[in-house]
Coordinates of C-alpha atoms in Angstrom, one line a residue:
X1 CA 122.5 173.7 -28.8
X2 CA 121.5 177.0 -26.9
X3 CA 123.1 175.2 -24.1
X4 CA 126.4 175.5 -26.2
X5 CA 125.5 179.3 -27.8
X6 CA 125.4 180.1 -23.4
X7 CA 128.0 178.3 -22.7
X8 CA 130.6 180.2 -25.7
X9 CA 129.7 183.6 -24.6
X10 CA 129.9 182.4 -21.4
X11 CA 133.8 181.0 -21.7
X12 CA 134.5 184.7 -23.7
X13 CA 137.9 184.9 -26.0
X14 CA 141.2 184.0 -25.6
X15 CA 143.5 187.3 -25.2
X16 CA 144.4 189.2 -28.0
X17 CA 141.5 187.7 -30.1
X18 CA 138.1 189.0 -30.6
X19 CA 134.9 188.6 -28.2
X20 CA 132.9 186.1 -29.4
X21 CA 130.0 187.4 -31.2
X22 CA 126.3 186.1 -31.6
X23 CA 123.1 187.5 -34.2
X24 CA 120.1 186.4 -33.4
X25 CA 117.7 186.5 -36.5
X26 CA 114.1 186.5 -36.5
X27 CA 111.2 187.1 -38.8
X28 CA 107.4 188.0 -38.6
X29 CA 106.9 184.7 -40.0
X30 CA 108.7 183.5 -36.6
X31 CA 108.9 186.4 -34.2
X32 CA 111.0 184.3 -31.5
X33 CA 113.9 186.0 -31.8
X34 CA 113.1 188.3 -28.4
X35 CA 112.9 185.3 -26.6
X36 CA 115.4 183.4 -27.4
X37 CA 117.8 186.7 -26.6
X38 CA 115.5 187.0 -23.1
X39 CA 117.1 183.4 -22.4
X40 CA 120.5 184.1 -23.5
X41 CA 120.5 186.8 -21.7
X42 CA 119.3 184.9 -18.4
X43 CA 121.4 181.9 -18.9
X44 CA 124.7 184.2 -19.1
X45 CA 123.4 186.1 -16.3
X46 CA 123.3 183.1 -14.1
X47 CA 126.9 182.1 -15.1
X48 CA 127.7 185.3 -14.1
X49 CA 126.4 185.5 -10.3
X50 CA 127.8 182.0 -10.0
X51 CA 131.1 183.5 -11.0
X52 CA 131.5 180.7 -13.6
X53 CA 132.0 183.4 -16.6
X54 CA 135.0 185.3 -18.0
X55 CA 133.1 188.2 -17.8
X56 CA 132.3 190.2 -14.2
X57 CA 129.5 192.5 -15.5
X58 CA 126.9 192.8 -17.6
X59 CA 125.4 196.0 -20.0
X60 CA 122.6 195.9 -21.1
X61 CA 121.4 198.1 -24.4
X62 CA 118.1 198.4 -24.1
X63 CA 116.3 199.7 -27.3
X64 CA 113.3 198.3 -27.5
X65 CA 112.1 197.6 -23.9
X66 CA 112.5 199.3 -20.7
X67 CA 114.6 199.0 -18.1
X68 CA 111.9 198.2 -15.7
X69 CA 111.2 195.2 -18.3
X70 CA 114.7 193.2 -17.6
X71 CA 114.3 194.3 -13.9
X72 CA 111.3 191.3 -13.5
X73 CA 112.8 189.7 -16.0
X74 CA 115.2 188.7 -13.9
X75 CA 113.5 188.5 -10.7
X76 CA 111.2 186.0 -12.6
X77 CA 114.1 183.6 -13.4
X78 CA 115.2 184.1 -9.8
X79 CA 117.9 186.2 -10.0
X80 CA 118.1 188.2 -6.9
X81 CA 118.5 191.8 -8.2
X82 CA 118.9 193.7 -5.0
X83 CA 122.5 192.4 -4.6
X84 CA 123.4 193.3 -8.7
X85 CA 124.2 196.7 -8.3
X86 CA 128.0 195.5 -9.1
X87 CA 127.6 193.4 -11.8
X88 CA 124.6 194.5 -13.9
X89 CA 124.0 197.7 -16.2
X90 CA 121.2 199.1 -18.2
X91 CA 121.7 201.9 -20.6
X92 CA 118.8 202.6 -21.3
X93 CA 117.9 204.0 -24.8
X94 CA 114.2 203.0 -24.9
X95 CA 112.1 206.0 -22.6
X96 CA 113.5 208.4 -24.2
X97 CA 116.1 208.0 -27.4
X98 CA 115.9 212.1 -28.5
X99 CA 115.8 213.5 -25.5
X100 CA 112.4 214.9 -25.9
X101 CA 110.7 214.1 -22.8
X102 CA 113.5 215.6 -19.9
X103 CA 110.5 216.3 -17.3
X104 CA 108.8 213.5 -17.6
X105 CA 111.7 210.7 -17.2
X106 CA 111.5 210.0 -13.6
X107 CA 107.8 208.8 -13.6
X108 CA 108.0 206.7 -16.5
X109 CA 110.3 204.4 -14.7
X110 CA 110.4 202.9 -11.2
X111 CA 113.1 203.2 -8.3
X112 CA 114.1 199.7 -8.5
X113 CA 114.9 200.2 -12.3
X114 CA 116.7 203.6 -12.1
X115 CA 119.6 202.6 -9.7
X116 CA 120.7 199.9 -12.4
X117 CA 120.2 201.9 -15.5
X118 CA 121.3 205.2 -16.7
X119 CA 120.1 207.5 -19.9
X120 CA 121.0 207.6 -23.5
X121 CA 119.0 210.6 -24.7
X122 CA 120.8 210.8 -27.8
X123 CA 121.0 207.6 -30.0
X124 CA 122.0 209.1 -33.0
X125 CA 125.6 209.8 -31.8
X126 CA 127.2 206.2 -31.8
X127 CA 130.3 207.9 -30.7
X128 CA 128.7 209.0 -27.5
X129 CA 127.0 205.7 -27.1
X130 CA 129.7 203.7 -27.6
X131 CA 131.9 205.9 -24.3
X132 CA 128.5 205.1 -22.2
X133 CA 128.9 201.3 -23.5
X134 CA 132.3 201.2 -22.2
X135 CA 131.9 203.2 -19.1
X136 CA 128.6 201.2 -17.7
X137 CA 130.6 198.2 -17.9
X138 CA 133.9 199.6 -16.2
X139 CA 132.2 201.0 -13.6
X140 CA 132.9 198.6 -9.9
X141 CA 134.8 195.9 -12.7
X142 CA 138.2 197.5 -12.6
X143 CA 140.1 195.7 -15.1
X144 CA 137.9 192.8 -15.2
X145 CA 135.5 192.1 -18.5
X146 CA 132.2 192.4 -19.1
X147 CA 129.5 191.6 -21.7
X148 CA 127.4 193.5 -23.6
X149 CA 123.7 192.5 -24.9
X150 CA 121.9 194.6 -27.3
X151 CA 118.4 194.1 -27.3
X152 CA 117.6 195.4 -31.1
X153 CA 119.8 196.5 -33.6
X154 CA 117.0 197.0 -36.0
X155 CA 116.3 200.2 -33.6
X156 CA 119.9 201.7 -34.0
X157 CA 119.5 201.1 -37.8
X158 CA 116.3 203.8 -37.7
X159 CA 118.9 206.3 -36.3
X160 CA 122.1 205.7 -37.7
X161 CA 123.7 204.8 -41.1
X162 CA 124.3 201.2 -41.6
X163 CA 128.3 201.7 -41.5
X164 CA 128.4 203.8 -38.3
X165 CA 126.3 200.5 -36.6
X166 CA 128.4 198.2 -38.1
X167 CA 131.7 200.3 -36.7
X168 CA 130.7 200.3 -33.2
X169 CA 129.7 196.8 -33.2
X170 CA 133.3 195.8 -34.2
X171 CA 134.7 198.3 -32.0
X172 CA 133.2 196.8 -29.1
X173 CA 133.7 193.0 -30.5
X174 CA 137.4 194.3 -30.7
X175 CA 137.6 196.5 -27.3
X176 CA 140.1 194.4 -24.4
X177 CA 137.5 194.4 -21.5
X178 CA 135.2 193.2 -23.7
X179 CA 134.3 189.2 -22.5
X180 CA 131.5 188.7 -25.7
X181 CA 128.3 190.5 -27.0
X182 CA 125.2 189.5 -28.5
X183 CA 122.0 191.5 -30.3
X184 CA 118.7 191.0 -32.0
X185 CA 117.8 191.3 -35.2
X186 CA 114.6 191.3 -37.4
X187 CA 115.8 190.7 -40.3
X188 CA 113.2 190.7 -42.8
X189 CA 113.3 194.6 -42.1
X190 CA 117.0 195.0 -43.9
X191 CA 118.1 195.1 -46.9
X192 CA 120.6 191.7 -47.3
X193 CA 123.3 193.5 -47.5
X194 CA 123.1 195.1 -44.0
X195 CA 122.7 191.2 -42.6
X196 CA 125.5 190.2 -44.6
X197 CA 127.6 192.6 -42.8
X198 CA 126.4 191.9 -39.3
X199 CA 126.7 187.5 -40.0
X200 CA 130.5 188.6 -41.1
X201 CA 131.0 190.6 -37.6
X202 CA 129.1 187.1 -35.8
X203 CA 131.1 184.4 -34.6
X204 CA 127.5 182.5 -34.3
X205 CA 124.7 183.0 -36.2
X206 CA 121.2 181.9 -34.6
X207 CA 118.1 181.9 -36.9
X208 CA 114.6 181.5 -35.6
X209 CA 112.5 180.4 -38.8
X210 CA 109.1 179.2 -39.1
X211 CA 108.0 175.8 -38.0
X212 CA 105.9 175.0 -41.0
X213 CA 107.4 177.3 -44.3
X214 CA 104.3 176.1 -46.4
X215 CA 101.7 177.4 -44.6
X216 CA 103.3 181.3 -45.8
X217 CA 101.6 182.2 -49.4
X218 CA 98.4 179.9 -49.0
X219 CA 95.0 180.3 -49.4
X220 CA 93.7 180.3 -45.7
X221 CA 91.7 176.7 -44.9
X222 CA 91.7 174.8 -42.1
X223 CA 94.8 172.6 -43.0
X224 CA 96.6 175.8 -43.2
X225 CA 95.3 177.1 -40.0
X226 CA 96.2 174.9 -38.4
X227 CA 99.8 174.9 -39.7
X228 CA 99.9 178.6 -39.1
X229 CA 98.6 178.3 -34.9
X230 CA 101.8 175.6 -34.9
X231 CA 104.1 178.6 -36.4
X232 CA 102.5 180.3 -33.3
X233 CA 104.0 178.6 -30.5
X234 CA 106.8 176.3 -32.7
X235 CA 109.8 177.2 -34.7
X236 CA 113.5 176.0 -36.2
X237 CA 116.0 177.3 -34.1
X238 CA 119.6 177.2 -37.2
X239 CA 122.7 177.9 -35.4
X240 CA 125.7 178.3 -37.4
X241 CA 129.3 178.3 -35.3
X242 CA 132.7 179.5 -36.6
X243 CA 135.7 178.1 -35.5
X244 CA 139.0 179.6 -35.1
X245 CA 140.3 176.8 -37.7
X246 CA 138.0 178.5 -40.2
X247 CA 135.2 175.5 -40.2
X248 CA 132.1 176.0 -39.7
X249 CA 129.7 174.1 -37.8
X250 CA 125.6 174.2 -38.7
X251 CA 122.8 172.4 -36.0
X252 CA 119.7 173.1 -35.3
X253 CA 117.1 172.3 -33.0
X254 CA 113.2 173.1 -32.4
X255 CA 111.7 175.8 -30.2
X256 CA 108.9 175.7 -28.5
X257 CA 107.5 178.8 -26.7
X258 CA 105.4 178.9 -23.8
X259 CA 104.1 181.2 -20.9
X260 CA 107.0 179.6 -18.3
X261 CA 109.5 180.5 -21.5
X262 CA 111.1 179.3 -24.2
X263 CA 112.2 175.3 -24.5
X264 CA 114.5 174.0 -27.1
X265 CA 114.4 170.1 -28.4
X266 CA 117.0 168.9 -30.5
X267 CA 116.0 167.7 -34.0
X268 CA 117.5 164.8 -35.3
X269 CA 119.6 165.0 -39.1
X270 CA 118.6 163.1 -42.0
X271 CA 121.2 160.3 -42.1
X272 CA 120.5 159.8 -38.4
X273 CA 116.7 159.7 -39.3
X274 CA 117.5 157.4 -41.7
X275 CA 119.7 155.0 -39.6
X276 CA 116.4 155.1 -37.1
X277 CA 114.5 153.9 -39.8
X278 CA 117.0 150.8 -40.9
X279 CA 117.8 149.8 -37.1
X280 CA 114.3 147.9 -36.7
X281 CA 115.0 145.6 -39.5
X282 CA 118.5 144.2 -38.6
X283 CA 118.0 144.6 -35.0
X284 CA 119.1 141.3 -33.0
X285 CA 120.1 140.5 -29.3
X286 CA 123.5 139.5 -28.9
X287 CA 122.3 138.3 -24.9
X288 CA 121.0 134.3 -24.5
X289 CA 118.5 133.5 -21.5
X290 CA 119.0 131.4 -19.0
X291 CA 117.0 128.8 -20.9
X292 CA 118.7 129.7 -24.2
X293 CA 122.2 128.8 -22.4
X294 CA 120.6 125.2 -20.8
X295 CA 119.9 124.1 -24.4
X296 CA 122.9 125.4 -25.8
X297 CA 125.2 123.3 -23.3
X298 CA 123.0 120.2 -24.2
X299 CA 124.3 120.1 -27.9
X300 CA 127.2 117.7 -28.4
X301 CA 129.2 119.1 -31.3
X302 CA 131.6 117.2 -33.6
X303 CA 134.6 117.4 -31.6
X304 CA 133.4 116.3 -28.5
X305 CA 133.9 112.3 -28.1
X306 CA 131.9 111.0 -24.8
X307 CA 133.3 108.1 -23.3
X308 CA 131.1 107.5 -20.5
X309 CA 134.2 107.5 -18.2
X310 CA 136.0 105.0 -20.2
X311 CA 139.3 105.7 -22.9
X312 CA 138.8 106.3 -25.9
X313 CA 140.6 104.5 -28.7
X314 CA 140.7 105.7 -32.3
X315 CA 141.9 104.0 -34.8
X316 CA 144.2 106.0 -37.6
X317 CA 145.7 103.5 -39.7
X318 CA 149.5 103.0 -38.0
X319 CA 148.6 100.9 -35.4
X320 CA 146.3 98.0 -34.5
X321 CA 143.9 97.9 -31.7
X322 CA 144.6 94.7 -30.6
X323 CA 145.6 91.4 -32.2
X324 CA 142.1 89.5 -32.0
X325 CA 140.4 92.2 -33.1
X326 CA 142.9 92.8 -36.3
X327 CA 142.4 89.2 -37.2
X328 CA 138.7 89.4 -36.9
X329 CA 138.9 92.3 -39.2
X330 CA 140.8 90.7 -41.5
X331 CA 139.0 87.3 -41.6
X332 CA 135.7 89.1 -42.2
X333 CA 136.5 91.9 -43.7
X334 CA 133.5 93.5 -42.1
X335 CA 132.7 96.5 -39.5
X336 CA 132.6 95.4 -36.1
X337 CA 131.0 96.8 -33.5
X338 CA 131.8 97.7 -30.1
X339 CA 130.8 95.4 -27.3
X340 CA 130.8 97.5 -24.5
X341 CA 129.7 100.7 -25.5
X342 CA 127.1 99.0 -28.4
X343 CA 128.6 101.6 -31.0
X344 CA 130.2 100.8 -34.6
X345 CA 133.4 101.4 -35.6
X346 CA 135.0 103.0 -38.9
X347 CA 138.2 101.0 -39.6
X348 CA 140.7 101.8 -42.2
X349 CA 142.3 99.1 -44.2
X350 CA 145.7 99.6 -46.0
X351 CA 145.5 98.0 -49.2
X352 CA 149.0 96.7 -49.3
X353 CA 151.6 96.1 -46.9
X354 CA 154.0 98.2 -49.0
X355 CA 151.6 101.2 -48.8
X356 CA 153.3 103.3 -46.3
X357 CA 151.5 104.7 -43.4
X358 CA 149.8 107.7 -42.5
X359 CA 152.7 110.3 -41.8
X360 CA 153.9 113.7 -40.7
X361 CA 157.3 113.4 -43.0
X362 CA 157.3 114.7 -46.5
X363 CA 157.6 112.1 -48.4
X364 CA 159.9 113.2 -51.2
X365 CA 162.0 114.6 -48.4
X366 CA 165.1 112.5 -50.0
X367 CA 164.7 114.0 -53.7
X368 CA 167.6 116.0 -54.8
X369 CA 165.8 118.9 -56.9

């Protein structure tokens, strides 16, 4: 399923329709949500130095890490960054958001890090964040697209109003060289309102929620512990997908987070756990053995008359099978049996000679009704 969140940003949107757009939510009860954007944001990366991807570039607005951060980021998932000077763009809004600390810029970041990012020093003007936005991602692309990833929107929310982060967000969803965007957000750190609003603007909605919700509220023993270490390193990873027909389409699957990354493992639905459950009990094999077909071939069924190479005569009433025998038949009245092949016969007798035979005309064929 995170294969197929990749994959959607990945294709972009059609032309004249929106990018699409992806929240992902996360919790202190589940703090995942950072990496599950860390592999988004490597996956579309990937697609994009393969040159599988609508888009040609990639911004990144970095909030709450720096840009040194995605640098060996990257270079840990093998992404070679020395030739991504064309295609990748940090704007960075993290060392220093107010522009407070001018002097001391150039030593809080390295020289790898500076040549693919550039300053925000003012994050409370969206307007002028939102011309940097579009020019990082313009710059080498030409008229090709580009996507945008937004590392926290929580952070944008301490400095602006809830409507001006909401407006840029569409604006940039909306803008034509736009290919797709995606952001973080904590979301137990809004008011549900502000999520609503952000879910509407989403075209996907990805949820990281705890592995184990009863562990939350409890008295601390070791059942519980150990139900809170799972929330630790496991979560439910809810994605919810809207179509352009207007459906929408829910799935989720379980996360499990480790020091090589973050792993996803689909979880199976109820009716499908159920149909697990009812499969053992009318489970059959519809294949015969070798040895199942030898003693199948052995059985001599109704129809089958064996006549040991000799032909078979049956008797149906119409005709006789021989004039000694008839009279034989008739003079005893008795079943005789067969002297060659030592079996008995059923013989049928007609109890008059006006009884007509055994025929395949109707016999009231002649009635005028």
């Amino acid at each position: 399923m995170a294969d197929t969140i990749c994959r959607t940003l990945r294709d972009g949107g059609l032309e004249g329709e929106h990018a699409p757009a992806l929240t992902i939510k996360d919790s202190k009860a589940s703090p995942f949500g950072f990496d599950v954007f860390n592999y988004v944001l490597t996956q579309l990366s990937n697609y994009i130095l393969a040159g599988k991807s609508q888009s040609r570039g990639l911004v990144v607005v970095a909030y709450s890490r720096s840009p040194s951060f995605y640098v060996d980021l990257l270079k840990r998932r093998g992404i070679d960054i020395a030739s991504s000077h064309d295609w990748i763009h940090i704007l960075d809004c993290y060392t220093d958001p107010l522009g407070w600390k001018n002097w001391l810029i150039d030593k809080d970041i390295s020289q790898e890090a500076s040549s693919l990012s550039s300053f925000c020093q003012d994050v409370r003007n969206l307007d002028k964040l939102y011309s940097l936005i579009i020019e990082q991602g313009l710059i080498g692309q030409g008229k090709d697209r580009f996507s945008i990833a937004i590392d926290s929107v929580s952070e944008m929310v301490r400095h602006a109003s809830i409507s001006s982060v909401a407006g840029i967000l569409s604006n940039l969803r909306s803008h034509d060289q736009v290919s797709s965007i995606f952001w973080l957000l904590h979301s137990d750190l809004h008011e549900i309102k502000f999520t609503s609003v952000l879910e509407y603007l989403s075209s996907m909605v990805a949820s990281v929620e705890p592995f184990n919700q009863a562990a939350f509220g409890q008295r601390v023993d070791l059942e519980n512990l150990s139900m809170l270490e799972q929330n630790f390193r496991k979560g439910k990873f809810h994605v919810r997908f809207k179509r352009r027909n207007g459906r929408v389409r829910v799935m989720c699957e379980e996360i499990l987070v480790e020091l090589a990354g973050i792993k996803f493992t689909p979880v199976l639905s109820e009716d499908e756990i159920i149909n697990q459950r009812l499969l053992p009990k009318v489970q059959f094999n519809l294949q015969l053995s070798e040895e199942e077909r030898n003693e199948r071939a052995k059985v001599v069924l109704p129809f089958e008359h064996q006549g040991n190479g000799k032909p078979i005569q049956i008797y149906d009433g119409r005709r006789s099978l021989g004039e000694n025998k008839e009279e034989a038949l008739v003079s005893t009245g008795k079943l005789q049996p067969d002297e060659d092949s030592g079996k008995g016969q059923i013989i049928y007798f007609r109890d008059s000679d006006d009884e007509m035979p055994d025929s395949d005309e109707d016999p009231d064929d002649d009635l005028d009704i």
